[in-house]
Amino acid sequence: MAAKVSNSKSAYDFDMGLEKMLYRPRINALLEKGLSYPMTLIWAPAGYGKTTAAMQFAKNSDCEVIFMSLSELDRNPQRFWAHMSDLYRKINQDIGDAMAQIGFPFSSAQFEQQYDIVSQNMISRNKRLLIIDDYHLLGNPEIDKLLERIARLRIKNLHIYILSRACLQNFMLDLRIKRIAMEITKEELRFDINELMEYYKMLDINIEKASAQNIESFTDGWASAIFLSSLYIKKDNIADMNLDAAALDINNLIETTIFNNYSKKTQELLLKLSILERFDIDICNYIAGTNHTQKLLSNIFANNSLIKISEDRQHYEMHRLFRDFLYERLQTSKEFNINDLNNQAGEYYAFKGDVVIALSHFDAASNYEGIAEMLLKDKFSDTFSLQQLETIVSYLQKLPQEYYIKYPMLLVISAFLMTRSKHPERAIELIKKVEHICKNTQIPEAMKNKLLGEAAVVKSMMAFNDVFAMLPYHMEACKFLPQGSELLSKNISFTFGSPSMLYLYYNKAGNLDNIVKGFTEEFFWWEKITPCGYGADILIKAEAEFERCEYEEAEQDAYRTIYKAEQKEQNSIIIAAKLLLIKLCMVEGNYGKAAVILQDIRNIVNLRKALVYSTTLDMCIGFFNVITGDLERIPKWLYSGELDKSSVSMTAFGFEYLIYTAVLLFKGNYLKIESIIPKMFETFAPFTYQYGIMRTYILKAIVNFNLYGIETTIEALNAAYNITNADRIIIPYLEYGEFLLPIFKQLSKNYDSFELALPKEWIDTVIKKQKEFQKALQKFKAGYNAMNPDRAEKPVKLTKREREILYLIAKGYTGEDIAKELFVTINNVKVITSKIYRKIGVSSRTGAVKFAIDNRMTD
């Protein structure tokens, strides 16, 4: 059958030589039926033609196909995802890059980001078929869970075919019951009599039906056995077709029909290559010790359907049956040492920079020396994602204790990685061991200095967020490391993913000036040992100036930060400085400039390709769209409060709450905020994040006002004021100005009725600033609406209760009158009225009445 020509792009791991395949309409019909389901599991033992059938179907399909041939290396989720991303790049470079940037979606945040990438880039007119071959090699619950979750989403036009030797009973039963998945088993994949005769005819072997029945009874319709038996028949010119069971032993057939036909030199090469999941010309030459394997490989592929070649003709992979046969022979061979071969492969991949594969080969050879040398060489500070680092840490943990004695730097590397984990306290134990080792007088002075210097770096990381506690360790590190730290790569995110430096380091009320001074005067000690964080000293000063409404100074220092940080490519610092510039645009009402800066941040994140920056970008986008009021454009995980999806370091977590609660404020969901506030205080407490704590007190005051009345706001407002007044901070009261203004007006009007820490003059000054700030915000939103006319023209959707209350407001009813009329509490009326104001874009009763009249809601 001639293959259809599809205009859609496809990506294959390997070219299977389809001209040798038999087109089987019966199997094709089953596979076609699979396109009615999100997922199809094709499972049968080795040799039943799963891959052949799927490839034949894919090549003759109008689908956009991604064919993914797995190896044992893909057991690692991050490796699995990198493999899939590479294939997606063949269809769309941007999609593949974005997928690789985020990495395997372990967390809900990563999954949602990957879902947005894949679903938004689906070509609506074409179905996309993802075929995953040799799935049984994985046995990884994380990957199982991922594919099941994707299937349950029923993404339009996306279909997953899983080819496996085993049934995925852990989730297939439920998926079948819910008609999310279907199965094709070995019973359907068996060759029937007619297909067997058609296949032999294609090979110019003419047999009678009785002979075909004889072969079918011995092969049980097993595709590989039928293929190998055809070679056996051709080789020996068997006429009576009386094949015995011994002849149809699969290893016997491979040996007699394929392996024995090769020269000794070719056989030796094949045996060596059986340790590899995939291979190319370069590693063949390296393993063989010659530069002339190209011709051998071409000859092998031309005469062996059990070896596959990649679509770009650069990489090869053996069929699992053939590789198992070869590896079994390799294990019994007296000519070759498997450990030596794995060490060769490890050295090759180490030279190529493919560290994870190199480590896997050294591990297979039990070459702990090779593992240790690689770990010592690369340090892994931020070359890899955190998920990849987990894999590397697993190799560290496999090392016998004597290697930590021989190479104490391994302890420092482990401790450094631990500071970025969920168990930073373990780093302390490791550093104590390092310091104990350094007491040994036999250790060379240079090594001792290196160990003590890097240990000081780790201790500095442990003293995070206290600049004065960190300073002695910086000085100590400088003393021992005149050439700088090897652990602190410039690629590390100095802010740990937070879009604000002040959020991380403002740890004590009344101490902001000292903190800023500590950075501006002492940060040079840190800069002596690493470029990481270059510009942070100016950034924290700029953010402090903004908090105090010193806008001109803040803008100048934000630009100084960017210019300095760019010299050392410090993207986390640049992003935070650019978010500060967006806040300054908010104060100016300059939407156009802010939009350009936000795009700059997007470009930085896309270039950097690190998961932590994706979350930072989401928070920047979230903040930006809180300003515009376009909540629909806030990343879904932030909008819905699924904050466990954040990928920032534990030390930086919490800023997400400030964005999510801002969303809830605009929705008027005060009860939800009330339930979250205790968790916010709990999150900010360990590092005493004053930035978050003071804003949480302000939120508490707003919630209490709307739910319980003005009297209940006093305690929270006093607590917030005690923090902000000690450091002359004003901005939080302006950021929440829309919600605080009615509170402050009542407090000013009835000041003597309350026990306030806030002076009346201060309240009146803030009210004035709040009004100015709100005018700037309206100008900012107007600029946004002008650039997004579709949003500006969206009809306002009010609930039945909201329409009732708006109608009564327009008729002149007071809040108490409305409560009596509708039999609800006055607080309930306040909450709903706030929602109405936000929905219709007004800030006063007068504006609400005008809206109701203009929209004919008073009739």
Short mmCIF file of N, CA, C and O in Angstrom, two decimals, residues 253-296:
data_model
loop_
_atom_site.label_atom_id
_atom_site.label_comp_id
_atom_site.label_asym_id
_atom_site.label_seq_id
_atom_site.Cartn_x
_atom_site.Cartn_y
_atom_site.Cartn_z
N LEU A 253 17.21 -18.80 16.09
CA LEU A 253 16.92 -18.18 14.79
C LEU A 253 17.80 -16.96 14.55
O LEU A 253 18.30 -16.75 13.45
N ILE A 254 17.98 -16.11 15.59
CA ILE A 254 18.83 -14.92 15.44
C ILE A 254 20.26 -15.34 15.10
O ILE A 254 20.90 -14.77 14.22
N GLU A 255 20.73 -16.38 15.81
CA GLU A 255 22.10 -16.81 15.59
C GLU A 255 22.30 -17.38 14.19
O GLU A 255 23.25 -17.02 13.49
N THR A 256 21.37 -18.26 13.76
CA THR A 256 21.57 -18.95 12.48
C THR A 256 21.24 -18.08 11.28
O THR A 256 21.84 -18.23 10.21
N THR A 257 20.27 -17.18 11.42
CA THR A 257 19.83 -16.41 10.25
C THR A 257 20.48 -15.03 10.15
O THR A 257 20.48 -14.43 9.08
N ILE A 258 21.00 -14.51 11.27
CA ILE A 258 21.56 -13.15 11.24
C ILE A 258 23.02 -13.13 11.71
O ILE A 258 23.92 -12.80 10.95
N PHE A 259 23.25 -13.49 12.97
CA PHE A 259 24.55 -13.28 13.58
C PHE A 259 25.66 -14.05 12.86
O PHE A 259 26.74 -13.50 12.61
N ASN A 260 25.41 -15.31 12.52
CA ASN A 260 26.46 -16.13 11.90
C ASN A 260 26.83 -15.66 10.49
O ASN A 260 27.87 -16.08 9.96
N ASN A 261 25.99 -14.80 9.91
CA ASN A 261 26.27 -14.32 8.56
C ASN A 261 27.30 -13.18 8.55
O ASN A 261 27.76 -12.79 7.48
N TYR A 262 27.61 -12.65 9.73
CA TYR A 262 28.55 -11.54 9.80
C TYR A 262 29.98 -12.06 9.99
O TYR A 262 30.21 -13.14 10.55
N SER A 263 30.92 -11.24 9.58
CA SER A 263 32.33 -11.57 9.80
C SER A 263 32.64 -11.47 11.29
O SER A 263 31.89 -10.86 12.06
N LYS A 264 33.75 -12.07 11.70
CA LYS A 264 34.14 -12.04 13.11
C LYS A 264 34.32 -10.60 13.59
O LYS A 264 33.94 -10.25 14.70
N LYS A 265 34.88 -9.77 12.74
CA LYS A 265 35.09 -8.37 13.10
C LYS A 265 33.77 -7.65 13.36
O LYS A 265 33.64 -6.89 14.32
N THR A 266 32.78 -7.92 12.52
CA THR A 266 31.46 -7.31 12.69
C THR A 266 30.78 -7.85 13.94
O THR A 266 30.14 -7.11 14.69
N GLN A 267 30.91 -9.16 14.18
CA GLN A 267 30.32 -9.77 15.38
C GLN A 267 30.89 -9.13 16.64
O GLN A 267 30.16 -8.84 17.59
N GLU A 268 32.20 -8.92 16.65
CA GLU A 268 32.84 -8.32 17.82
C GLU A 268 32.32 -6.91 18.06
O GLU A 268 32.08 -6.50 19.20
N LEU A 269 32.16 -6.14 16.98
CA LEU A 269 31.64 -4.77 17.12
C LEU A 269 30.22 -4.80 17.68
O LEU A 269 29.88 -4.03 18.59
N LEU A 270 29.38 -5.71 17.18
CA LEU A 270 28.01 -5.80 17.66
C LEU A 270 27.96 -6.17 19.14
O LEU A 270 27.15 -5.63 19.90
N LEU A 271 28.80 -7.08 19.56
CA LEU A 271 28.84 -7.46 20.97
C LEU A 271 29.20 -6.26 21.84
O LEU A 271 28.60 -6.03 22.90
N LYS A 272 30.19 -5.49 21.42
CA LYS A 272 30.59 -4.30 22.19
C LYS A 272 29.48 -3.27 22.26
O LYS A 272 29.25 -2.64 23.31
N LEU A 273 28.77 -3.11 21.16
CA LEU A 273 27.73 -2.08 21.11
C LEU A 273 26.50 -2.46 21.93
O LEU A 273 25.65 -1.60 22.19
N SER A 274 26.39 -3.71 22.34
CA SER A 274 25.20 -4.14 23.09
C SER A 274 25.12 -3.50 24.47
O SER A 274 24.08 -3.57 25.13
N ILE A 275 26.19 -2.84 24.96
CA ILE A 275 26.11 -2.15 26.25
C ILE A 275 25.43 -0.79 26.11
O ILE A 275 25.11 -0.15 27.11
N LEU A 276 25.21 -0.34 24.86
CA LEU A 276 24.69 1.00 24.61
C LEU A 276 23.21 0.96 24.27
O LEU A 276 22.76 0.07 23.54
N GLU A 277 22.46 1.94 24.78
CA GLU A 277 21.06 2.06 24.42
C GLU A 277 20.92 2.56 22.98
O GLU A 277 20.11 2.08 22.22
N ARG A 278 21.72 3.56 22.63
CA ARG A 278 21.77 4.10 21.28
C ARG A 278 23.23 4.37 20.95
O ARG A 278 24.06 4.53 21.84
N PHE A 279 23.55 4.45 19.70
CA PHE A 279 24.94 4.71 19.34
C PHE A 279 25.02 5.43 18.01
O PHE A 279 24.07 5.42 17.22
N ASP A 280 26.17 6.10 17.81
CA ASP A 280 26.42 6.77 16.55
C ASP A 280 27.81 6.39 16.07
O ASP A 280 28.51 5.59 16.70
N ILE A 281 28.23 6.95 14.95
CA ILE A 281 29.52 6.59 14.36
C ILE A 281 30.67 6.90 15.30
O ILE A 281 31.60 6.10 15.46
N ASP A 282 30.61 8.05 15.98
CA ASP A 282 31.72 8.46 16.83
C ASP A 282 31.99 7.47 17.96
O ASP A 282 33.14 7.09 18.20
N ILE A 283 30.91 7.07 18.66
CA ILE A 283 31.16 6.15 19.77
C ILE A 283 31.51 4.76 19.26
O ILE A 283 32.26 4.02 19.90
N CYS A 284 31.02 4.39 18.09
CA CYS A 284 31.42 3.11 17.48
C CYS A 284 32.92 3.11 17.23
O CYS A 284 33.62 2.13 17.54
N ASN A 285 33.41 4.21 16.68
CA ASN A 285 34.85 4.31 16.42
C ASN A 285 35.64 4.25 17.73
O ASN A 285 36.69 3.60 17.81
N TYR A 286 35.11 4.93 18.77
CA TYR A 286 35.81 4.97 20.05
C TYR A 286 35.85 3.59 20.70
O TYR A 286 36.90 3.15 21.19
N ILE A 287 34.70 2.89 20.68
CA ILE A 287 34.63 1.56 21.29
C ILE A 287 35.49 0.57 20.51
O ILE A 287 36.16 -0.28 21.09
N ALA A 288 35.42 0.70 19.18
CA ALA A 288 36.15 -0.25 18.33
C ALA A 288 37.63 0.08 18.23
O ALA A 288 38.43 -0.77 17.80
N GLY A 289 38.01 1.30 18.59
CA GLY A 289 39.40 1.69 18.48
C GLY A 289 39.85 1.90 17.05
O GLY A 289 41.02 1.67 16.71
N THR A 290 38.93 2.31 16.20
CA THR A 290 39.24 2.54 14.78
C THR A 290 38.37 3.66 14.26
O THR A 290 37.36 4.01 14.87
N ASN A 291 38.74 4.23 13.12
CA ASN A 291 37.94 5.28 12.50
C ASN A 291 37.20 4.78 11.27
O ASN A 291 36.80 5.57 10.42
N HIS A 292 37.01 3.47 11.19
CA HIS A 292 36.47 2.90 9.96
C HIS A 292 35.24 2.02 10.21
O HIS A 292 35.08 0.97 9.58
N THR A 293 34.36 2.44 11.14
CA THR A 293 33.17 1.62 11.41
C THR A 293 31.97 2.01 10.56
O THR A 293 30.96 1.32 10.56
N GLN A 294 32.06 3.14 9.85
CA GLN A 294 30.93 3.61 9.04
C GLN A 294 30.47 2.53 8.05
O GLN A 294 29.28 2.23 7.92
N LYS A 295 31.44 1.94 7.35
CA LYS A 295 31.10 0.94 6.34
C LYS A 295 30.49 -0.30 6.99
O LYS A 295 29.50 -0.87 6.48
N LEU A 296 31.05 -0.69 8.13
CA LEU A 296 30.50 -1.86 8.83
C LEU A 296 29.05 -1.61 9.25
O LEU A 296 28.19 -2.46 9.07
#
